[in-house]
CSV table of C-alpha atoms in Angstrom, one decimal:
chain,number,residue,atom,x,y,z
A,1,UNK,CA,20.6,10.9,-7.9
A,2,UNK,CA,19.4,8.3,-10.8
A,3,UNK,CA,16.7,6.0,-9.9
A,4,UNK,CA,18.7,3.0,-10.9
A,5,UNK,CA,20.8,4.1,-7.8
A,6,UNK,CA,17.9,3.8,-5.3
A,7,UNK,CA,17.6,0.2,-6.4
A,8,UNK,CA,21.3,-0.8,-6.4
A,9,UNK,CA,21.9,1.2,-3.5
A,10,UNK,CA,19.1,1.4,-1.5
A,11,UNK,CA,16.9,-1.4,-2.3
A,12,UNK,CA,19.4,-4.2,-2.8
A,13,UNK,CA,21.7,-3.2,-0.4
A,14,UNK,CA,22.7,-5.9,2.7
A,15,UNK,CA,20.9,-6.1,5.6
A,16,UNK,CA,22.2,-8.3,8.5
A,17,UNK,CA,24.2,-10.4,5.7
A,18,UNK,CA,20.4,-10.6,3.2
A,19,UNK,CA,19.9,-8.6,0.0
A,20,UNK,CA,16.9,-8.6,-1.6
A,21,UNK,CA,16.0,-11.1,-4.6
A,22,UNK,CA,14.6,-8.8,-6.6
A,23,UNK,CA,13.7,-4.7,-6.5
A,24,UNK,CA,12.0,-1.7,-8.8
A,25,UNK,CA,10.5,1.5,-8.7
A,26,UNK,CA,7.9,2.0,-11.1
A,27,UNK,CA,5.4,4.7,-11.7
A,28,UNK,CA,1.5,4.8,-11.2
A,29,UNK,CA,1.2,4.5,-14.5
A,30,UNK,CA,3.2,0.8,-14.7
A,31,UNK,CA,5.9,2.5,-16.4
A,32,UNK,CA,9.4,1.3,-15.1
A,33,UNK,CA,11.8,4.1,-13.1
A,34,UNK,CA,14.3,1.6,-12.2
A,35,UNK,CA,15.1,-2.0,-11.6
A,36,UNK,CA,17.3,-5.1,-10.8
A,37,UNK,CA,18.8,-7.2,-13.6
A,38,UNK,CA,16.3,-9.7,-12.3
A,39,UNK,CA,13.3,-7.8,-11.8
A,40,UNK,CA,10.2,-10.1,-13.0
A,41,UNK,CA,8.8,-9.0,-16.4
A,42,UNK,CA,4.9,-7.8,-15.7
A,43,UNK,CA,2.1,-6.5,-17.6
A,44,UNK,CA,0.1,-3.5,-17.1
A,45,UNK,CA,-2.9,-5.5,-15.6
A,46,UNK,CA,-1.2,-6.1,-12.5
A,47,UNK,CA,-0.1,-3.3,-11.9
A,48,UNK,CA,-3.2,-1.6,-12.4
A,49,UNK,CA,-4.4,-4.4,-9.9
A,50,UNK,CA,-2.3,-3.4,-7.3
A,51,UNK,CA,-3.1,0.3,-7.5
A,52,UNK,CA,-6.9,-0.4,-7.6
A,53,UNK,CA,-6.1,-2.4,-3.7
A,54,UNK,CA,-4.2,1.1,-2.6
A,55,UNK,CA,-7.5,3.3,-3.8
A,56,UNK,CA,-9.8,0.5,-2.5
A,57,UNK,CA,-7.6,-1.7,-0.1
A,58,UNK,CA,-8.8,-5.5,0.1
A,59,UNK,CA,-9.5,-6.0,-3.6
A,60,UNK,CA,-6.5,-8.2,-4.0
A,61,UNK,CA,-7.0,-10.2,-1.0
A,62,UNK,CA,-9.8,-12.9,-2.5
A,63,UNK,CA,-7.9,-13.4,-5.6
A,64,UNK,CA,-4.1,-12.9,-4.5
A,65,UNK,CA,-1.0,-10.3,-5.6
A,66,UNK,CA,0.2,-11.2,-9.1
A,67,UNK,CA,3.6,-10.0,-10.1
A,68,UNK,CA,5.1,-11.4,-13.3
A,69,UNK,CA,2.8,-14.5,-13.3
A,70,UNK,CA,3.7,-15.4,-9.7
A,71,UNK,CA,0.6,-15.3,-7.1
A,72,UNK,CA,1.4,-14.1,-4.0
A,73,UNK,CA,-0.9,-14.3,-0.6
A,74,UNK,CA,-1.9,-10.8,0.5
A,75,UNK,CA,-1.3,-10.8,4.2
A,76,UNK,CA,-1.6,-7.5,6.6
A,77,UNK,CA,-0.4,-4.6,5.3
A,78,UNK,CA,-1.1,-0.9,5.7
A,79,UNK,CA,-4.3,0.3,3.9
A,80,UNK,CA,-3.6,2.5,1.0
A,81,UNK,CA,0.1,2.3,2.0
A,82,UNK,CA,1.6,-0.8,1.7
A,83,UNK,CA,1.0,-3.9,0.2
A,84,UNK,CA,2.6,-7.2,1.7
A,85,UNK,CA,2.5,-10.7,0.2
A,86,UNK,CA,3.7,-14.3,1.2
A,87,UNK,CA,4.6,-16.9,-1.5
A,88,UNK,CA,6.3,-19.8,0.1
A,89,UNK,CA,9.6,-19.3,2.0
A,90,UNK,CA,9.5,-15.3,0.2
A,91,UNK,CA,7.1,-12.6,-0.4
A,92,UNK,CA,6.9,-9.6,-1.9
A,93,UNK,CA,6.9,-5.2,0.1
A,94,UNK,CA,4.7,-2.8,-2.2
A,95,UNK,CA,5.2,0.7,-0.9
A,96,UNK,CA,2.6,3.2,-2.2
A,97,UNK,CA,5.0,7.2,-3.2
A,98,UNK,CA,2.4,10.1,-4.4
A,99,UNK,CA,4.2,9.3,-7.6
A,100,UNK,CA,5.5,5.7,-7.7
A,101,UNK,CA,5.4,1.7,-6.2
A,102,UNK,CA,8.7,1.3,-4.2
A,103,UNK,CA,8.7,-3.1,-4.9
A,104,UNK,CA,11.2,-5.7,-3.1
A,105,UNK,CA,11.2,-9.1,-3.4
A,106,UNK,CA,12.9,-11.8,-0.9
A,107,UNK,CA,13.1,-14.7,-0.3
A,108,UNK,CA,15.0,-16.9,3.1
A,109,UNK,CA,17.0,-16.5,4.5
A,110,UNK,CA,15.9,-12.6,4.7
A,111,UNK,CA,12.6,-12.1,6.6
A,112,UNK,CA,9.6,-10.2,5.7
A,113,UNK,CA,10.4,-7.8,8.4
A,114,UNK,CA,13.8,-7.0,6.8
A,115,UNK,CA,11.9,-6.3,3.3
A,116,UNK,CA,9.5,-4.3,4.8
A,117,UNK,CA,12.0,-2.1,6.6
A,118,UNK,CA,14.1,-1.6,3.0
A,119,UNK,CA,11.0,-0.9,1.3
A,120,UNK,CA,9.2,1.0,3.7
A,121,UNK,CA,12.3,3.3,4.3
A,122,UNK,CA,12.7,4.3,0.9
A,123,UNK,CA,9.3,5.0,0.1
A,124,UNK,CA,9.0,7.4,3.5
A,125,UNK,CA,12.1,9.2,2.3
A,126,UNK,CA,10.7,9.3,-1.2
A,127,UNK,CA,7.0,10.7,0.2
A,128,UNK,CA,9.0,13.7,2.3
A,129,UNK,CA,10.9,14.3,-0.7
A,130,UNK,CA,8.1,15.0,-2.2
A,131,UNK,CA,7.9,12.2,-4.8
């Protein structure tokens, strides 16, 4: 199976009526696997940022999550897991792969719990595969 068929199919797939805003799956290294049409554009910084709080988890707390420019709040996640963020009626899922981020975006009307049950489901599948 492609990687651009996790996203469509896994990652923006409806939940209870929600989809997703936005989704990718993107290497350690901030290269990109696979992604929506809509996926914000990022730079390497912020990626490396975001694997820096997996090795070390609370260094994105004081200064926020940045994804493509937009800051998110980190709130409770699961150290050197997952990665969860708040921005206004959205957020943002960050699951942690031995080989790759597993990212949604969402905003209402899904909930946070819905992302973090797309995400989170894909990357557990993805870690007993191996990947």
């Amino acid at each position: 199976m492609s990687w651009q068929t996790y996203v469509d199919d896994h990652l923006m797939c409806e939940v209870e009526d929600n989809h997703l805003t936005s989704a990718a799956i993107i290497g350690h290294d901030g290269s990109i696997w696979a992604q929506s049409d809509n996926f914000p554009q990022f730079n390497p910084e912020e990626i490396t940022a975001i694997m820096n709080d997996f090795a070390e988890p609370g260094t994105l707390a004081p200064t926020g999550l940045y994804l493509g420019g937009t800051k998110y709040m980190v709130i409770q996640g699961e150290a050197g897991a997952v990665i969860r963020g708040k921005k206004g009626a959205g957020g943002i899922t960050i699951k942690k792969t031995n080989q790759a981020l597993i990212i949604g975006i969402y905003d209402e009307p899904m909930t946070p719990g819905q992302c973090n049950v797309v995400v989170e489901r894909l990357g557990d599948y993805l870690i007993d595969q191996g990947l």
